[in-house]
Amino acid sequence: MDRPFGLLAELTYACPLHCAYCSNPLNLADYRDELTTQEWLRVLAEARELGVLQLHLSGGEPLQRRDLVDIVRRAAELDMYTNLVTSALGLSTRRAEELRDAGLDHVQISIQADERELSDRVAGTPSFDRKITAARLVKELGWPLTLNAVLHRDTIDRIPGIIDLARELGADRLELANTQYYGWGLLNRDRLLPSRAQLDRAEAAVRAAREQAGDMEIFYIIPDYYSRYPKPCMGGWAHHQLTVAPNGDVLPCPTAQALPLPRASVRERPLEWIWDESPLFQRFRGTDWMPDPCRGCERREIDFGGCRCQAFQLTGDAARTDPVCHLSPDHEIVAAAVRAANDPAQPRELALTPRPHPRSVALGDAAR
């Protein structure tokens, strides 16, 4: 493919939750100058012209944007399939009905755990009951429902309960995704990375659940720190998806803002030029950029050298082989983290968690 089919629109990084695994940028103050409603509507039109069919509305918390209904309505007019990725805090009956009438196609709600006390502790705020109410509302209004649980050391042993909760709520799809170590997740990696024994129990629980009768799809992602080979970089750098950050920066993946590469913004260039010609999108496209051992590896067009953001965050060089790969000259970085995760004597402290910026309540006003 030479055209993107998916756009992740990160409407705002403001969020009512304070999860220690948050992958949003650490420097949230740099993203306060958010795109206006009219700018987002222009971005959607340019994305559709470029070939985008799927629009994922995320953040932060997209419900913090007061113009969310306008954005959904325009996407529906452009014949885009729209998916709201949300904590569900703020999804009142009235707001949900407005979004349904505007043409929203699908809702994905994050859950932190299967019981109130643990869930609220992980989220950093009382939220479990509101999430459950919102999930039931989604089904009442006829939407397909995906539940997404980010797993880590404190919650991975709760998989059986999370699966039971998802079935009780009538979820059509359950995503059990181990924490990816970017942003706050990387800062808190020593506290969050599960042990090998926990992973073994988790995989057994998922297998058992899949063998049970039922229509709910269960999708499980292990932490790549325990993999022999790295995960593909978004199916290939700038291959079939793109991300637009709240301030208009366009990224090949949601965490690429940390890379020391020339920026590309919809406030400065059309989306088509950014996709086709910008140095940012060209930098790691294809395989010609690869160093050894990736250059001669038979998997180079399978995992594309692994994650560029992870390579940079762990080695300081975005062009290095992802240290997750057992062939990487930097693999010891990951191996040491895994050994620490399996050492019961290892201290596990939690870094400070992100807070929404003080303008979060008013976001979207300037767009009108």
mmCIF file of N, CA and C in Angstrom, residues 83-147:
data_model
loop_
_atom_site.group_PDB
_atom_site.id
_atom_site.type_symbol
_atom_site.label_atom_id
_atom_site.label_comp_id
_atom_site.label_asym_id
_atom_site.label_seq_id
_atom_site.Cartn_x
_atom_site.Cartn_y
_atom_site.Cartn_z
ATOM 1 N N ASN A 83 -14.311 5.580 15.203
ATOM 2 C CA ASN A 83 -14.150 4.827 16.444
ATOM 3 C C ASN A 83 -13.731 5.789 17.542
ATOM 4 N N LEU A 84 -14.492 5.856 18.620
ATOM 5 C CA LEU A 84 -14.167 6.701 19.763
ATOM 6 C C LEU A 84 -13.389 5.883 20.774
ATOM 7 N N VAL A 85 -12.140 6.282 21.042
ATOM 8 C CA VAL A 85 -11.277 5.609 22.009
ATOM 9 C C VAL A 85 -11.278 6.462 23.261
ATOM 10 N N THR A 86 -11.893 5.983 24.347
ATOM 11 C CA THR A 86 -12.227 6.856 25.464
ATOM 12 C C THR A 86 -12.120 6.159 26.814
ATOM 13 N N SER A 87 -11.902 6.961 27.845
ATOM 14 C CA SER A 87 -12.009 6.463 29.217
ATOM 15 C C SER A 87 -13.472 6.349 29.619
ATOM 16 N N ALA A 88 -14.358 6.984 28.834
ATOM 17 C CA ALA A 88 -15.817 7.039 29.040
ATOM 18 C C ALA A 88 -16.222 7.999 30.149
ATOM 19 N N LEU A 89 -15.276 8.652 30.801
ATOM 20 C CA LEU A 89 -15.640 9.672 31.769
ATOM 21 C C LEU A 89 -16.108 10.906 30.996
ATOM 22 N N GLY A 90 -17.340 11.267 31.174
ATOM 23 C CA GLY A 90 -17.935 12.343 30.393
ATOM 24 C C GLY A 90 -18.905 11.852 29.335
ATOM 25 N N LEU A 91 -19.064 10.520 29.215
ATOM 26 C CA LEU A 91 -20.013 9.982 28.234
ATOM 27 C C LEU A 91 -21.393 9.874 28.887
ATOM 28 N N SER A 92 -22.064 11.009 28.997
ATOM 29 C CA SER A 92 -23.414 11.042 29.536
ATOM 30 C C SER A 92 -24.394 10.505 28.499
ATOM 31 N N THR A 93 -25.621 10.238 28.915
ATOM 32 C CA THR A 93 -26.634 9.777 27.977
ATOM 33 C C THR A 93 -26.852 10.793 26.867
ATOM 34 N N ARG A 94 -26.938 12.055 27.227
ATOM 35 C CA ARG A 94 -27.166 13.098 26.219
ATOM 36 C C ARG A 94 -26.004 13.159 25.229
ATOM 37 N N ARG A 95 -24.762 13.129 25.737
ATOM 38 C CA ARG A 95 -23.597 13.213 24.841
ATOM 39 C C ARG A 95 -23.547 11.989 23.933
ATOM 40 N N ALA A 96 -23.832 10.839 24.495
ATOM 41 C CA ALA A 96 -23.802 9.607 23.702
ATOM 42 C C ALA A 96 -24.844 9.654 22.586
ATOM 43 N N GLU A 97 -26.039 10.124 22.896
ATOM 44 C CA GLU A 97 -27.082 10.206 21.868
ATOM 45 C C GLU A 97 -26.710 11.202 20.775
ATOM 46 N N GLU A 98 -26.065 12.304 21.155
ATOM 47 C CA GLU A 98 -25.609 13.276 20.157
ATOM 48 C C GLU A 98 -24.568 12.647 19.231
ATOM 49 N N LEU A 99 -23.648 11.880 19.805
ATOM 50 C CA LEU A 99 -22.622 11.224 19.001
ATOM 51 C C LEU A 99 -23.226 10.157 18.091
ATOM 52 N N ARG A 100 -24.193 9.427 18.602
ATOM 53 C CA ARG A 100 -24.872 8.424 17.763
ATOM 54 C C ARG A 100 -25.576 9.093 16.589
ATOM 55 N N ASP A 101 -26.294 10.182 16.884
ATOM 56 C CA ASP A 101 -27.021 10.874 15.823
ATOM 57 C C ASP A 101 -26.075 11.506 14.805
ATOM 58 N N ALA A 102 -24.844 11.850 15.258
ATOM 59 C CA ALA A 102 -23.859 12.432 14.345
ATOM 60 C C ALA A 102 -23.221 11.383 13.452
ATOM 61 N N GLY A 103 -23.387 10.090 13.812
ATOM 62 C CA GLY A 103 -22.879 9.029 12.955
ATOM 63 C C GLY A 103 -21.723 8.224 13.510
ATOM 64 N N LEU A 104 -21.412 8.344 14.798
ATOM 65 C CA LEU A 104 -20.320 7.556 15.376
ATOM 66 C C LEU A 104 -20.610 6.065 15.213
ATOM 67 N N ASP A 105 -19.590 5.299 14.780
ATOM 68 C CA ASP A 105 -19.783 3.890 14.445
ATOM 69 C C ASP A 105 -19.425 2.916 15.559
ATOM 70 N N HIS A 106 -18.484 3.266 16.427
ATOM 71 C CA HIS A 106 -17.921 2.275 17.344
ATOM 72 C C HIS A 106 -17.355 2.986 18.561
ATOM 73 N N VAL A 107 -17.406 2.319 19.716
ATOM 74 C CA VAL A 107 -16.855 2.879 20.952
ATOM 75 C C VAL A 107 -15.898 1.875 21.576
ATOM 76 N N GLN A 108 -14.726 2.368 21.961
ATOM 77 C CA GLN A 108 -13.737 1.561 22.673
ATOM 78 C C GLN A 108 -13.474 2.210 24.019
ATOM 79 N N ILE A 109 -13.742 1.487 25.085
ATOM 80 C CA ILE A 109 -13.603 2.014 26.451
ATOM 81 C C ILE A 109 -12.440 1.326 27.151
ATOM 82 N N SER A 110 -11.595 2.116 27.788
ATOM 83 C CA SER A 110 -10.497 1.557 28.569
ATOM 84 C C SER A 110 -11.004 1.147 29.943
ATOM 85 N N ILE A 111 -10.550 -0.010 30.406
ATOM 86 C CA ILE A 111 -10.809 -0.422 31.783
ATOM 87 C C ILE A 111 -9.467 -0.754 32.421
ATOM 88 N N GLN A 112 -9.332 -0.412 33.680
ATOM 89 C CA GLN A 112 -8.056 -0.612 34.354
ATOM 90 C C GLN A 112 -7.983 -1.940 35.115
ATOM 91 N N ALA A 113 -9.120 -2.444 35.544
ATOM 92 C CA ALA A 113 -9.175 -3.708 36.286
ATOM 93 C C ALA A 113 -10.634 -4.146 36.362
ATOM 94 N N ASP A 114 -10.857 -5.284 36.995
ATOM 95 C CA ASP A 114 -12.208 -5.843 37.040
ATOM 96 C C ASP A 114 -12.924 -5.552 38.347
ATOM 97 N N GLU A 115 -12.279 -4.842 39.262
ATOM 98 C CA GLU A 115 -12.959 -4.487 40.516
ATOM 99 C C GLU A 115 -12.601 -3.061 40.899
ATOM 100 N N ARG A 116 -13.496 -2.436 41.646
ATOM 101 C CA ARG A 116 -13.483 -1.000 41.858
ATOM 102 C C ARG A 116 -12.191 -0.488 42.502
ATOM 103 N N GLU A 117 -11.774 -1.056 43.602
ATOM 104 C CA GLU A 117 -10.652 -0.491 44.341
ATOM 105 C C GLU A 117 -9.369 -0.475 43.509
ATOM 106 N N LEU A 118 -9.057 -1.596 42.882
ATOM 107 C CA LEU A 118 -7.843 -1.665 42.074
ATOM 108 C C LEU A 118 -7.956 -0.768 40.857
ATOM 109 N N SER A 119 -9.093 -0.786 40.192
ATOM 110 C CA SER A 119 -9.286 0.040 39.005
ATOM 111 C C SER A 119 -9.092 1.517 39.316
ATOM 112 N N ASP A 120 -9.711 1.986 40.393
ATOM 113 C CA ASP A 120 -9.604 3.398 40.750
ATOM 114 C C ASP A 120 -8.186 3.760 41.161
ATOM 115 N N ARG A 121 -7.479 2.823 41.789
ATOM 116 C CA ARG A 121 -6.094 3.092 42.182
ATOM 117 C C ARG A 121 -5.198 3.221 40.953
ATOM 118 N N VAL A 122 -5.381 2.333 39.988
ATOM 119 C CA VAL A 122 -4.573 2.399 38.773
ATOM 120 C C VAL A 122 -4.884 3.674 37.984
ATOM 121 N N ALA A 123 -6.167 4.032 37.890
ATOM 122 C CA ALA A 123 -6.571 5.221 37.143
ATOM 123 C C ALA A 123 -6.211 6.512 37.853
ATOM 124 N N GLY A 124 -5.959 6.443 39.145
ATOM 125 C CA GLY A 124 -5.610 7.638 39.898
ATOM 126 C C GLY A 124 -6.791 8.509 40.248
ATOM 127 N N THR A 125 -8.006 7.997 40.033
ATOM 128 C CA THR A 125 -9.208 8.753 40.346
ATOM 129 C C THR A 125 -10.390 7.792 40.365
ATOM 130 N N PRO A 126 -11.438 8.058 41.151
ATOM 131 C CA PRO A 126 -12.625 7.193 41.120
ATOM 132 C C PRO A 126 -13.253 7.214 39.731
ATOM 133 N N SER A 127 -13.320 6.070 39.092
ATOM 134 C CA SER A 127 -13.801 6.030 37.713
ATOM 135 C C SER A 127 -14.470 4.713 37.339
ATOM 136 N N PHE A 128 -14.270 3.665 38.118
ATOM 137 C CA PHE A 128 -14.748 2.332 37.741
ATOM 138 C C PHE A 128 -16.251 2.313 37.514
ATOM 139 N N ASP A 129 -17.015 2.844 38.462
ATOM 140 C CA ASP A 129 -18.473 2.794 38.345
ATOM 141 C C ASP A 129 -18.962 3.544 37.116
ATOM 142 N N ARG A 130 -18.341 4.684 36.808
ATOM 143 C CA ARG A 130 -18.750 5.458 35.640
ATOM 144 C C ARG A 130 -18.423 4.719 34.345
ATOM 145 N N LYS A 131 -17.317 3.998 34.336
ATOM 146 C CA LYS A 131 -16.958 3.214 33.157
ATOM 147 C C LYS A 131 -17.981 2.095 32.906
ATOM 148 N N ILE A 132 -18.382 1.416 33.966
ATOM 149 C CA ILE A 132 -19.357 0.335 33.825
ATOM 150 C C ILE A 132 -20.694 0.879 33.323
ATOM 151 N N THR A 133 -21.119 2.004 33.898
ATOM 152 C CA THR A 133 -22.368 2.630 33.447
ATOM 153 C C THR A 133 -22.278 3.017 31.977
ATOM 154 N N ALA A 134 -21.135 3.578 31.577
ATOM 155 C CA ALA A 134 -20.961 4.002 30.190
ATOM 156 C C ALA A 134 -20.947 2.808 29.239
ATOM 157 N N ALA A 135 -20.304 1.713 29.641
ATOM 158 C CA ALA A 135 -20.268 0.518 28.785
ATOM 159 C C ALA A 135 -21.671 -0.014 28.541
ATOM 160 N N ARG A 136 -22.502 -0.016 29.575
ATOM 161 C CA ARG A 136 -23.884 -0.476 29.409
ATOM 162 C C ARG A 136 -24.667 0.472 28.508
ATOM 163 N N LEU A 137 -24.395 1.769 28.627
ATOM 164 C CA LEU A 137 -25.056 2.752 27.774
ATOM 165 C C LEU A 137 -24.693 2.529 26.310
ATOM 166 N N VAL A 138 -23.425 2.231 26.051
ATOM 167 C CA VAL A 138 -22.976 1.974 24.675
ATOM 168 C C VAL A 138 -23.770 0.830 24.060
ATOM 169 N N LYS A 139 -23.946 -0.252 24.807
ATOM 170 C CA LYS A 139 -24.706 -1.392 24.284
ATOM 171 C C LYS A 139 -26.182 -1.047 24.126
ATOM 172 N N GLU A 140 -26.736 -0.261 25.050
ATOM 173 C CA GLU A 140 -28.145 0.135 24.944
ATOM 174 C C GLU A 140 -28.410 0.946 23.679
ATOM 175 N N LEU A 141 -27.419 1.735 23.263
ATOM 176 C CA LEU A 141 -27.593 2.582 22.090
ATOM 177 C C LEU A 141 -27.234 1.856 20.793
ATOM 178 N N GLY A 142 -26.858 0.588 20.910
ATOM 179 C CA GLY A 142 -26.664 -0.224 19.724
ATOM 180 C C GLY A 142 -25.294 -0.196 19.094
ATOM 181 N N TRP A 143 -24.309 0.371 19.771
ATOM 182 C CA TRP A 143 -22.958 0.405 19.222
ATOM 183 C C TRP A 143 -22.220 -0.912 19.463
ATOM 184 N N PRO A 144 -21.304 -1.298 18.573
ATOM 185 C CA PRO A 144 -20.333 -2.334 18.928
ATOM 186 C C PRO A 144 -19.427 -1.792 20.050
ATOM 187 N N LEU A 145 -19.069 -2.660 20.982
ATOM 188 C CA LEU A 145 -18.274 -2.235 22.138
ATOM 189 C C LEU A 145 -16.982 -3.027 22.208
ATOM 190 N N THR A 146 -15.864 -2.297 22.231
ATOM 191 C CA THR A 146 -14.564 -2.882 22.530
ATOM 192 C C THR A 146 -14.126 -2.400 23.901
ATOM 193 N N LEU A 147 -13.672 -3.312 24.722
ATOM 194 C CA LEU A 147 -13.039 -2.951 25.990
ATOM 195 C C LEU A 147 -11.541 -3.175 25.848
#
